[in-house]
Amino acid sequence: MAATIRRRLQRGAASTAVAALVLAALTASQAPAATEAAGAKQKPAPPADTPIDGGSTYFTDRPPLHRPAPPRDAHGTGQGTALGTGPAEAGLPATVLAAYKKAASAIDASDPGCRLPWQLLAGIGKVESGQARGGAVDAEGTTLQPILGPQLNGHGFARITDTDGGRYDGDLTHDRAVGPMQFIPSTWSNGGLDGTGWGADGNSDGKKDPNNIFDAALAAGRYLCAGGRDLSVQDDLDRAILGYNNSEDYLRTVLSWYTFYRHGTHEVPDGRGVLPVHRGGAGKPGGDSTGRTGSGAHHDHGSGTPGRKPGKGGSGTGKPGKGQHNHPGKPGGSGTGDTPGGTGTPKPKPTPETPTGPARLTALERVGDKDLSATAGTEFAAAPRVRAKDATGKAVAGAPVRFTLPPSTGARFPGDATTVTVTTDKDGLATAPTLRAGDKAGAFTIRATAVGRTAPAVAFGATVKAKPAPKADKLARTSDKELTATAGQAFAEDAVEVEATYQGKIAAGAAVTATMVTDDPKKPAENDKGPYFKDPEATGDDKDKPVRTLTGLTTDANGLLKLPKIYTDMHAGTFLLRLTTADGAVLTVKLKVAAPAGS
């Protein structure tokens, strides 16, 4: 077996040398600083201008001609734990499958006009990493070991010098594609310059990790939907995939798996998925991005070398050869069978992409005169809405409209999105999905633009109001124990605990001020002697400086507040601690300080 693999490696390396150079030039033209001289300092390009995987290698196996039946368990349920054999097994690892479906669902909520099918994410995941190495992920969806592409050093690949300081790929000289969806660092986080990019938090853990399948799947889905694409339109679908890796063979391979999965899949346990075998792409040297030694051969199943005319044997990129059929993955056949309603190989698509829209659309009209407002942390009662019109003032249906939030605001559309694309309905109306305000008060502007058209944008003013402060009209101690201490020492920890209520109900989050006051019943003032607090944030000589007024104290979810530790100076006697709220609640607490023994 080992001898067979070595022979395949030798043949693959020799037969694909020319194709490697052709595809390397193609992908390098889309990568940052591809035309810079070797060693020259480069700046990472914006994420949208860079192929997601940097033109790296990918698995080139195609689906089988005949779909294998799902493996069955001992009860014959068809939800088996055993796997069939072969690199084209239709089972998808459970966590990986869940990530694809969750990402597609989130994007459908935030950008319904994109029409992203989860099977497209599965097709890309199969080609990029073999479904995260057959589902080798933990319970949170993070790969058990890093999945790294080859070094993008310009030798058979695009040349992308390090943009992330090795943060994601561990490489301090050049970038590498990272994770189950194979993002290069400069597309995941804009080269680390400002933290922006296609990176996403798909599992809501507060992190954007390209090694996590939930994060990576959501990020990939957002990229595929960028620019107002409608993935039910073949041209948009092709352009989206080519933007991931600008190779016609890559397009054919992804589409073949996309179609395969659309005809049905089944779930298998994590870690039990079958890895693809053959790996090719821009570079095609031996070895693959998973760190294993691969065949290194470009196993294209007769898809042909780009640029060659179709010949008698059917090896070209055009029509099938004589006697051949348009089956995906069949050796010698040129058709993919993966384009819905079509046959043959997809034609090259123009770049750069120019979004298109209904030709009649000339204007967007705002619907509703009032500006939008909401309280911090709540949903806006109304949503931005526009009507698309043509030159005669008639409504235009089916026009994609993009709603955009400024990056500085904390407001978000569903799925934590700042941009959504909505298609106008039969009345020409496009309504943005539910908008949720951030935690901070302030004003911002929402813009609505016609995708692919030059119609003037429509602006919506939006205001986020601060949350009203919780009210408290009564304060009471939770204990009637007398509070005593010896001069020069401190009161017991948490000696003073109070409960706040408003109209008899618990007052959570109520603001309370605590002040050590004199005993003047008419006009109590801050005392300059006796018990005191310390500033927990003070340093140096100030950390022991007496503080006799504390502001910014708030009650917890149960309406309770425990005051910080109370210290005493050398003055003995009875002192007063006064607690107040903005709603007029007042509580006076007696603090007794005894003189030291023998004084």
Coordinates of C-alpha atoms in Angstrom, one line a residue:
M1 CA 0.0 0.0 0.0
A2 CA 2.8 2.4 0.9
A3 CA 4.5 1.8 -2.5
T4 CA 1.2 2.5 -4.2
I5 CA 0.8 5.9 -2.4
R6 CA 4.4 6.8 -3.3
R7 CA 3.8 6.1 -7.0
R8 CA 0.6 8.1 -6.9
L9 CA 2.5 11.0 -5.4
Q10 CA 5.2 10.9 -8.1
R11 CA 2.6 10.8 -10.9
G12 CA 0.5 13.6 -9.3
A13 CA 3.4 16.0 -8.8
A14 CA 4.5 15.6 -12.4
S15 CA 1.1 15.8 -14.0
T16 CA -0.1 18.9 -12.2
A17 CA 2.9 21.2 -12.3
V18 CA 1.6 23.3 -15.2
A19 CA -1.9 23.6 -13.7
A20 CA -0.4 24.6 -10.4
L21 CA 1.3 27.6 -12.0
V22 CA -1.9 28.6 -13.8
L23 CA -4.1 28.5 -10.7
A24 CA -1.4 30.1 -8.5
A25 CA -1.4 33.1 -10.8
L26 CA -5.2 33.2 -10.8
T27 CA -5.5 33.1 -7.0
A28 CA -2.5 35.3 -6.3
S29 CA -4.2 38.1 -8.3
Q30 CA -6.9 38.2 -5.7
A31 CA -4.7 38.2 -2.7
P32 CA -3.2 41.1 -0.8
A33 CA 0.0 42.6 -2.2
A34 CA 0.3 39.8 -4.8
T35 CA 2.3 42.1 -7.1
E36 CA 4.7 43.4 -4.5
A37 CA 8.3 42.6 -4.7
A38 CA 9.6 39.8 -2.5
G39 CA 10.3 41.1 1.0
A40 CA 8.5 44.4 0.5
K41 CA 6.3 45.5 3.4
Q42 CA 2.6 44.9 2.6
K43 CA -0.7 46.1 4.0
P44 CA -3.5 43.6 4.3
A45 CA -6.3 44.2 1.9
P46 CA -9.9 44.7 3.1
P47 CA -11.6 41.3 3.8
A48 CA -14.0 41.7 0.9
D49 CA -11.1 42.0 -1.6
T50 CA -9.3 38.8 -0.5
P51 CA -10.3 35.2 -1.3
I52 CA -11.4 33.7 2.0
D53 CA -8.9 30.7 1.9
G54 CA -6.2 32.7 0.1
G55 CA -6.3 30.4 -2.9
S56 CA -5.1 27.5 -0.7
T57 CA -5.3 23.8 -1.5
Y58 CA -8.6 21.9 -1.1
F59 CA -10.0 18.4 -1.3
T60 CA -10.9 17.5 -4.9
D61 CA -12.9 14.3 -4.3
R62 CA -16.3 14.2 -6.0
P63 CA -19.5 12.6 -4.7
P64 CA -20.3 9.0 -5.8
L65 CA -22.4 8.3 -8.8
H66 CA -24.8 6.2 -6.7
R67 CA -25.8 7.5 -3.3
P68 CA -25.0 5.0 -0.5
A69 CA -27.9 4.2 1.9
P70 CA -27.5 5.6 5.4
P71 CA -25.9 3.1 7.8
R72 CA -28.3 1.5 10.2
D73 CA -27.9 0.8 13.8
A74 CA -28.9 -2.5 15.6
H75 CA -32.5 -1.4 15.6
G76 CA -32.7 -0.6 11.9
T77 CA -33.6 3.0 12.4
G78 CA -31.2 4.4 9.8
Q79 CA -29.6 6.7 12.4
G80 CA -26.6 4.4 12.7
T81 CA -23.3 5.0 14.4
A82 CA -21.3 2.9 11.9
L83 CA -20.0 4.6 8.8
G84 CA -19.9 3.4 5.2
T85 CA -16.5 3.3 3.5
G86 CA -15.0 5.6 0.9
P87 CA -14.3 9.3 0.7
A88 CA -17.7 10.3 -0.6
E89 CA -19.8 9.0 2.4
A90 CA -22.9 11.2 2.7
G91 CA -23.0 11.3 6.5
L92 CA -22.3 14.6 8.3
P93 CA -20.8 14.8 11.8
A94 CA -23.5 15.9 14.3
T95 CA -21.9 19.1 15.6
V96 CA -20.7 20.1 12.2
L97 CA -24.2 19.6 10.7
A98 CA -25.8 21.6 13.6
A99 CA -23.3 24.5 13.0
Y100 CA -24.3 24.7 9.3
K101 CA -28.0 24.7 10.0
K102 CA -27.6 27.2 12.8
A103 CA -25.6 29.6 10.6
A104 CA -28.1 29.3 7.8
S105 CA -31.0 29.9 10.2
A106 CA -29.3 33.1 11.6
I107 CA -28.6 34.5 8.2
D108 CA -32.1 33.7 7.0
A109 CA -33.4 35.9 9.9
S110 CA -30.9 38.7 9.3
D111 CA -30.7 38.6 5.5
P112 CA -33.6 36.6 4.1
G113 CA -33.0 37.9 0.6
C114 CA -29.7 35.9 0.4
R115 CA -31.5 32.5 0.6
L116 CA -28.5 30.7 1.9
P117 CA -29.0 26.9 2.0
W118 CA -27.0 25.1 4.7
Q119 CA -26.1 22.5 2.1
L120 CA -23.8 25.1 0.5
L121 CA -21.9 25.5 3.7
A122 CA -21.6 21.7 3.9
G123 CA -20.3 21.6 0.3
I124 CA -17.6 24.2 1.2
G125 CA -16.8 22.5 4.5
K126 CA -16.3 19.2 2.7
V127 CA -13.9 20.7 0.2
E128 CA -12.0 22.9 2.6
S129 CA -11.5 20.5 5.6
G130 CA -13.4 17.3 5.1
Q131 CA -16.1 18.5 7.5
A132 CA -13.6 19.5 10.2
R133 CA -11.6 16.3 9.7
G134 CA -14.6 14.1 10.0
G135 CA -16.1 16.0 12.9
A136 CA -13.0 16.0 15.2
V137 CA -14.4 18.8 17.4
D138 CA -15.2 19.2 21.1
A139 CA -18.7 19.7 22.6
E140 CA -18.4 23.5 21.8
G141 CA -17.5 22.9 18.2
T142 CA -13.8 23.8 18.4
T143 CA -11.4 21.5 16.5
L144 CA -9.5 19.2 18.7
Q145 CA -6.3 20.1 16.7
P146 CA -5.6 23.2 14.6
I147 CA -6.4 22.8 10.9
L148 CA -3.9 24.8 9.0
G149 CA -3.4 25.3 5.3
P150 CA 0.0 25.5 3.6
Q151 CA 2.2 28.5 4.1
L152 CA 1.1 31.2 1.6
N153 CA 4.7 32.1 0.7
G154 CA 4.2 32.6 -3.1
H155 CA 5.6 29.1 -4.0
G156 CA 2.6 27.6 -5.8
F157 CA 0.2 29.8 -3.8
A158 CA -0.6 33.5 -3.3
R159 CA 2.0 35.3 -1.3
I160 CA 0.6 36.8 1.9
T161 CA 3.1 37.8 4.5
D162 CA 2.1 37.5 8.2
T163 CA -0.8 39.8 9.1
D164 CA -1.8 38.5 12.6
G165 CA 1.5 38.1 14.4
G166 CA 0.8 34.3 14.4
R167 CA -2.3 34.8 16.6
Y168 CA -4.4 32.4 14.5
D169 CA -2.0 30.4 12.4
G170 CA 1.1 30.3 14.6
D171 CA 3.2 31.5 11.7
L172 CA 5.2 34.7 12.1
T173 CA 6.4 34.9 8.5
H174 CA 3.4 34.2 6.3
D175 CA -0.4 33.6 6.6
R176 CA -2.0 30.2 6.5
A177 CA -5.7 29.3 6.1
V178 CA -7.1 28.4 9.5
G179 CA -9.9 26.2 10.8
P180 CA -12.7 24.1 9.4
M181 CA -13.8 26.7 6.9
Q182 CA -10.1 27.7 6.1
F183 CA -10.1 31.5 6.7
I184 CA -6.8 33.3 6.3
P185 CA -6.2 35.7 9.2
S186 CA -6.4 38.8 7.0
T187 CA -10.0 37.9 6.0
W188 CA -11.0 36.8 9.5
S189 CA -10.0 39.9 11.3
N190 CA -8.7 42.4 8.8
G191 CA -5.1 41.5 9.5
G192 CA -5.6 42.2 13.2
L193 CA -5.5 46.0 12.5
D194 CA -8.9 46.8 14.1
G195 CA -10.6 43.5 14.9
T196 CA -13.0 43.9 12.0
G197 CA -13.5 41.4 9.2
W198 CA -15.6 38.4 8.4
G199 CA -15.0 36.8 11.9
A200 CA -18.3 35.9 13.7
D201 CA -19.5 34.6 17.0
G202 CA -21.8 31.7 16.0
N203 CA -22.1 30.0 19.4
S204 CA -22.6 33.2 21.5
D205 CA -19.6 32.6 23.8
G206 CA -18.3 36.1 23.3
K207 CA -15.4 35.0 21.1
K208 CA -14.7 34.9 17.4
D209 CA -12.7 31.8 16.8
P210 CA -11.9 30.5 13.3
N211 CA -11.2 27.1 14.8
N212 CA -14.8 26.8 16.0
I213 CA -17.2 25.4 13.5
F214 CA -20.1 27.5 14.7
D215 CA -18.1 30.7 14.4
A216 CA -16.5 29.7 11.1
A217 CA -19.8 28.6 9.5
L218 CA -21.6 31.8 10.4
A219 CA -18.7 33.9 9.0
A220 CA -18.6 31.9 5.8
G221 CA -22.3 32.3 5.4
R222 CA -22.1 36.1 5.8
Y223 CA -19.3 36.3 3.3
L224 CA -21.3 34.2 0.7
C225 CA -24.3 36.6 1.2
A226 CA -22.2 39.8 0.9
G227 CA -22.9 42.4 -1.7
G228 CA -26.7 41.8 -1.7
R229 CA -26.3 38.3 -3.3
D230 CA -29.3 36.1 -3.8
L231 CA -27.9 32.5 -3.8
S232 CA -31.0 31.2 -5.5
V233 CA -29.6 33.0 -8.6
Q234 CA -27.0 30.9 -10.3
D235 CA -24.7 33.8 -11.2
D236 CA -24.7 35.0 -7.6
L237 CA -24.1 31.5 -6.3
D238 CA -21.1 31.0 -8.7
R239 CA -19.6 34.4 -7.8
A240 CA -19.9 33.7 -4.1
I241 CA -18.1 30.4 -4.4
L242 CA -15.4 31.8 -6.7
G243 CA -14.8 34.5 -4.1
Y244 CA -13.9 31.8 -1.6
N245 CA -11.3 30.3 -4.0
N246 CA -11.0 31.8 -7.5
S247 CA -10.7 28.5 -9.4
E248 CA -13.2 27.0 -11.8
D249 CA -12.4 23.5 -10.6
Y250 CA -13.0 24.6 -7.1
L251 CA -16.4 25.9 -8.2
R252 CA -17.3 22.6 -9.9
T253 CA -16.2 20.6 -6.9
V254 CA -18.2 22.7 -4.4
L255 CA -21.3 22.6 -6.5
S256 CA -21.1 18.9 -6.9
W257 CA -21.1 18.4 -3.1
Y258 CA -23.8 21.1 -2.7
T259 CA -26.1 19.2 -5.0
F260 CA -25.2 15.8 -3.4
Y261 CA -26.1 17.1 0.0
R262 CA -29.3 18.7 -1.3
H263 CA -30.5 15.2 -2.3
G264 CA -30.2 14.0 1.3
T265 CA -27.7 13.4 4.1
H266 CA -27.7 11.7 7.5
E267 CA -26.2 12.5 10.8
V268 CA -23.2 10.6 12.1
P269 CA -21.4 10.9 15.5
D270 CA -18.6 13.5 15.8
G271 CA -15.3 12.1 14.8
R272 CA -16.8 9.4 12.7
G273 CA -17.0 11.2 9.4
V274 CA -14.9 10.0 6.5
L275 CA -12.1 12.2 5.3
P276 CA -11.6 13.0 1.6
V277 CA -8.4 11.6 0.0
H278 CA -7.3 13.7 -2.8
R279 CA -6.1 17.2 -2.4
G280 CA -5.3 19.9 -5.1
G281 CA -5.8 23.5 -5.8
A282 CA -3.4 26.4 -6.4
G283 CA -0.2 24.8 -5.2
K284 CA -0.6 21.0 -5.3
P285 CA 2.6 20.1 -3.7
G286 CA 2.6 16.9 -1.6
G287 CA 0.9 17.3 1.7
D288 CA -2.4 18.9 2.7
S289 CA -3.5 21.5 5.1
T290 CA -4.4 19.0 7.9
G291 CA -0.8 18.3 8.6
R292 CA -1.0 14.8 7.1
T293 CA 1.0 13.6 4.1
G294 CA -1.5 13.5 1.3
S295 CA -1.4 12.3 -2.3
G296 CA -0.6 15.8 -3.5
A297 CA -2.4 14.9 -6.8
H298 CA -5.2 16.9 -8.3
H299 CA -7.8 14.3 -8.8
D300 CA -10.3 16.1 -11.0
H301 CA -12.3 13.3 -12.3
G302 CA -12.0 14.4 -15.9
S303 CA -12.9 18.0 -15.3
G304 CA -10.0 19.0 -17.5
T305 CA -7.2 21.5 -17.3
P306 CA -8.4 25.2 -17.5
G307 CA -7.8 26.6 -20.9
R308 CA -7.9 23.3 -22.8
K309 CA -10.5 22.7 -25.5
P310 CA -12.7 19.6 -25.1
G311 CA -11.3 16.7 -26.9
K312 CA -12.5 13.3 -28.0
G313 CA -11.8 11.8 -24.6
G314 CA -13.9 14.3 -22.8
S315 CA -11.1 15.9 -20.8
G316 CA -11.8 19.5 -21.6
T317 CA -13.9 22.0 -19.7
G318 CA -16.6 22.3 -22.2
K319 CA -19.0 19.7 -23.5
P320 CA -18.9 16.0 -22.5
G321 CA -16.9 13.7 -24.8
K322 CA -18.5 11.2 -27.0
G323 CA -20.5 8.6 -25.2
Q324 CA -20.1 10.2 -21.9
H325 CA -22.8 11.3 -19.5
N326 CA -23.1 14.4 -17.3
H327 CA -22.6 12.6 -13.9
P328 CA -20.8 14.4 -11.1
G329 CA -17.4 12.9 -10.4
K330 CA -17.5 10.3 -13.2
P331 CA -14.0 9.8 -14.6
G332 CA -13.7 11.2 -18.1
G333 CA -16.9 13.3 -17.8
S334 CA -16.8 17.0 -18.0
G335 CA -20.3 17.9 -16.7
T336 CA -20.8 18.5 -13.0
G337 CA -24.5 17.7 -12.8
D338 CA -24.6 20.2 -9.9
T339 CA -26.2 23.3 -11.5
P340 CA -30.0 23.1 -10.9
G341 CA -31.7 22.9 -14.3
G342 CA -28.4 23.0 -16.2
T343 CA -25.8 20.7 -17.8
G344 CA -22.2 21.1 -18.5
T345 CA -19.5 23.0 -16.8
P346 CA -20.3 26.5 -15.4
K347 CA -18.9 29.3 -17.5
P348 CA -16.2 31.6 -16.0
K349 CA -17.8 34.5 -14.2
P350 CA -16.7 38.1 -14.6
T351 CA -14.6 39.8 -11.9
P352 CA -14.8 42.1 -10.2
E353 CA -18.4 41.5 -9.3
T354 CA -20.9 44.2 -10.1
P355 CA -24.2 43.7 -8.2
T356 CA -27.3 44.0 -10.2
G357 CA -30.9 44.9 -9.4
P358 CA -34.1 45.5 -11.2
A359 CA -33.4 47.8 -14.1
R360 CA -36.5 49.9 -13.5
L361 CA -35.6 51.0 -9.9
T362 CA -34.6 54.7 -9.8
A363 CA -35.5 55.8 -6.3
L364 CA -36.1 54.7 -2.7
E365 CA -38.8 56.4 -0.7
R366 CA -38.9 56.4 3.1
V367 CA -42.1 55.0 4.6
G368 CA -43.1 56.8 7.9
D369 CA -42.0 60.2 9.0
K370 CA -41.1 59.6 12.6
D371 CA -37.6 58.9 13.7
L372 CA -37.0 55.6 15.5
S373 CA -36.4 55.3 19.2
A374 CA -36.0 52.6 21.8
T375 CA -34.8 52.2 25.4
A376 CA -31.3 50.8 25.9
G377 CA -31.3 47.0 25.7
T378 CA -34.8 46.8 24.2
E379 CA -36.1 46.3 20.7
F380 CA -37.2 49.2 18.5
A381 CA -41.0 49.3 18.2
A382 CA -40.9 50.2 14.5
A383 CA -38.5 49.0 11.8
P384 CA -36.9 51.1 9.0
R385 CA -39.0 50.7 5.8
V386 CA -38.6 52.0 2.3
R387 CA -40.5 51.7 -1.0
A388 CA -38.7 51.1 -4.3
K389 CA -40.0 53.1 -7.3
D390 CA -39.3 53.4 -11.0
A391 CA -39.1 56.6 -13.0
T392 CA -42.9 56.8 -13.3
G393 CA -43.4 56.4 -9.5
K394 CA -44.6 52.9 -9.7
A395 CA -43.6 50.3 -7.1
V396 CA -40.8 47.9 -8.0
A397 CA -40.9 44.4 -6.6
G398 CA -38.0 42.0 -6.2
A399 CA -35.4 44.8 -5.7
P400 CA -32.6 44.1 -3.1
V401 CA -32.3 46.8 -0.5
R402 CA -29.5 47.0 2.0
F403 CA -30.0 48.4 5.5
T404 CA -26.7 49.4 7.2
L405 CA -25.9 50.4 10.8
P406 CA -22.8 52.5 11.7
P407 CA -20.1 50.4 13.4
S408 CA -20.0 52.7 16.4
T409 CA -23.5 52.0 17.6
G410 CA -24.3 49.0 19.8
A411 CA -27.6 48.4 18.0
R412 CA -27.8 45.2 16.0
F413 CA -30.1 43.3 13.6
P414 CA -30.8 39.6 14.4
G415 CA -27.6 37.4 14.4
D416 CA -25.6 40.4 15.7
A417 CA -25.5 41.8 12.2
T418 CA -24.9 45.4 11.3
T419 CA -25.9 45.0 7.6
V420 CA -28.9 43.1 6.2
T421 CA -30.3 42.9 2.7
V422 CA -34.1 42.6 2.1
T423 CA -35.9 42.1 -1.2
T424 CA -38.9 44.3 -1.8
D425 CA -42.3 42.7 -1.8
K426 CA -45.1 42.9 -4.4
D427 CA -45.9 46.4 -3.3
G428 CA -42.2 47.5 -3.6
L429 CA -41.8 47.6 0.2
A430 CA -38.6 46.5 2.0
T431 CA -38.8 46.3 5.8
A432 CA -35.7 45.8 7.9
P433 CA -35.8 42.9 10.4
T434 CA -36.2 43.7 14.1
L435 CA -33.6 46.1 15.4
R436 CA -32.4 45.8 19.0
A437 CA -30.8 48.8 20.8
G438 CA -27.4 48.6 22.5
D439 CA -26.8 49.3 26.2
K440 CA -25.6 52.9 25.7
A441 CA -27.8 55.9 25.1
G442 CA -27.2 58.0 22.0
A443 CA -28.3 58.8 18.4
F444 CA -27.2 57.2 15.1
T445 CA -28.3 57.0 11.5
I446 CA -29.6 53.9 9.6
R447 CA -29.0 54.0 5.8
A448 CA -31.0 52.1 3.2
T449 CA -29.4 51.7 -0.2
A450 CA -30.5 50.0 -3.4
V451 CA -28.1 47.1 -4.2
G452 CA -26.5 47.6 -7.6
R453 CA -28.3 50.8 -8.4
T454 CA -27.4 54.5 -8.1
A455 CA -30.6 55.6 -6.5
P456 CA -30.0 58.0 -3.5
A457 CA -29.7 56.4 -0.1
V458 CA -32.5 56.9 2.5
A459 CA -31.5 57.9 6.0
F460 CA -33.4 57.1 9.2
G461 CA -32.6 58.9 12.5
A462 CA -32.5 56.5 15.5
T463 CA -32.2 57.4 19.2
V464 CA -31.4 55.1 22.1
K465 CA -32.7 56.4 25.4
A466 CA -31.0 55.5 28.7
K467 CA -32.8 53.0 30.9
P468 CA -34.8 54.7 33.7
A469 CA -33.1 54.3 37.0
P470 CA -34.9 51.7 39.2
K471 CA -36.9 53.3 42.0
A472 CA -36.7 52.7 45.7
D473 CA -38.9 54.4 48.3
K474 CA -37.9 52.5 51.3
L475 CA -34.7 51.2 52.9
A476 CA -34.5 48.8 55.8
R477 CA -31.7 46.8 57.6
T478 CA -31.9 43.1 57.3
S479 CA -30.7 42.7 60.9
D480 CA -31.4 44.5 64.1
K481 CA -28.1 43.6 65.6
E482 CA -26.3 46.5 67.3
L483 CA -23.3 47.7 65.4
T484 CA -20.2 48.1 67.6
A485 CA -16.4 48.3 67.2
T486 CA -13.4 49.5 69.1
A487 CA -11.6 52.7 68.2
G488 CA -8.8 52.1 65.8
Q489 CA -10.3 48.8 64.6
A490 CA -12.9 47.9 62.0
F491 CA -16.5 46.8 62.1
A492 CA -17.3 43.2 61.1
E493 CA -17.2 42.4 57.4
D494 CA -20.6 43.1 55.8
A495 CA -21.8 44.6 59.0
V496 CA -24.4 46.7 57.3
E497 CA -26.9 45.1 54.9
V498 CA -30.0 46.8 53.7
E499 CA -33.0 45.9 51.5
A500 CA -34.6 48.4 49.1
T501 CA -38.2 48.2 48.0
Y502 CA -40.5 50.3 45.9
Q503 CA -44.2 50.3 46.6
G504 CA -43.7 47.2 48.7
K505 CA -41.9 45.2 45.9
I506 CA -38.2 44.4 45.6
A507 CA -36.2 47.2 44.1
A508 CA -33.3 45.6 42.1
G509 CA -30.6 47.9 40.7
A510 CA -31.6 50.9 42.8
A511 CA -28.9 53.5 43.4
V512 CA -27.9 54.2 47.0
T513 CA -25.7 56.8 48.6
A514 CA -24.0 56.1 51.9
T515 CA -22.6 59.1 54.0
M516 CA -21.1 59.3 57.5
V517 CA -23.0 62.4 58.9
T518 CA -23.0 64.6 61.9
D519 CA -25.9 64.3 64.4
D520 CA -27.4 67.7 63.6
P521 CA -31.1 66.8 63.2
K522 CA -31.9 69.9 61.0
K523 CA -29.0 69.9 58.6
P524 CA -26.8 66.8 58.9
A525 CA -23.4 67.2 57.1
E526 CA -20.6 64.9 56.2
N527 CA -18.6 64.0 59.4
D528 CA -14.9 64.6 59.4
K529 CA -14.2 62.1 62.2
G530 CA -15.2 58.7 63.4
P531 CA -16.1 55.7 61.1
Y532 CA -15.1 55.8 57.4
F533 CA -14.7 53.7 54.2
K534 CA -11.7 53.2 52.0
D535 CA -11.5 53.8 48.2
P536 CA -11.1 50.3 46.7
E537 CA -9.5 51.8 43.6
A538 CA -7.0 54.0 45.4
T539 CA -3.3 53.2 45.2
G540 CA -0.2 54.3 47.0
D541 CA -0.6 56.7 49.9
D542 CA -4.3 57.2 49.0
K543 CA -5.4 53.7 49.6
D544 CA -5.8 54.2 53.3
K545 CA -7.3 57.7 53.1
P546 CA -10.7 57.9 54.8
V547 CA -13.7 58.2 52.6
R548 CA -16.9 59.2 54.3
T549 CA -19.3 59.3 51.3
L550 CA -19.9 56.5 48.8
T551 CA -21.9 56.9 45.6
G552 CA -22.8 54.5 42.8
L553 CA -23.9 51.7 45.2
T554 CA -26.7 49.6 43.7
T555 CA -28.9 46.8 45.1
D556 CA -28.6 43.3 43.6
A557 CA -31.3 41.3 41.9
N558 CA -32.9 40.6 45.3
G559 CA -32.9 44.3 46.3
L560 CA -30.1 43.8 48.8
L561 CA -27.0 45.9 49.3
K562 CA -24.0 45.0 51.6
L563 CA -21.9 48.0 52.4
P564 CA -18.1 47.8 52.1
K565 CA -16.0 47.3 55.2
I566 CA -16.3 50.2 57.7
Y567 CA -13.1 51.4 59.6
T568 CA -12.7 53.6 62.6
D569 CA -10.2 56.2 63.7
M570 CA -9.3 56.9 67.4
H571 CA -12.5 58.8 68.2
A572 CA -15.0 57.0 70.5
G573 CA -18.8 57.6 70.6
T574 CA -22.0 57.0 68.7
F575 CA -21.9 58.0 65.0
L576 CA -24.4 58.1 62.3
L577 CA -24.5 56.5 58.8
R578 CA -27.1 57.9 56.5
L579 CA -28.3 55.9 53.4
T580 CA -30.5 57.6 50.8
T581 CA -32.0 57.0 47.4
A582 CA -33.1 59.4 44.6
D583 CA -36.7 58.7 45.4
G584 CA -36.6 60.0 48.9
A585 CA -35.9 56.8 50.9
V586 CA -33.7 57.6 54.0
L587 CA -32.3 55.2 56.5
T588 CA -30.1 56.3 59.5
V589 CA -27.9 53.6 61.1
K590 CA -26.1 54.0 64.5
L591 CA -22.5 53.0 64.7
K592 CA -21.1 52.7 68.2
V593 CA -17.3 53.0 68.7
A594 CA -15.9 52.1 72.1
A595 CA -12.7 53.5 73.5
P596 CA -9.7 51.1 73.6
A597 CA -9.3 49.2 76.8
G598 CA -7.2 51.1 79.4
S599 CA -7.6 54.4 77.7

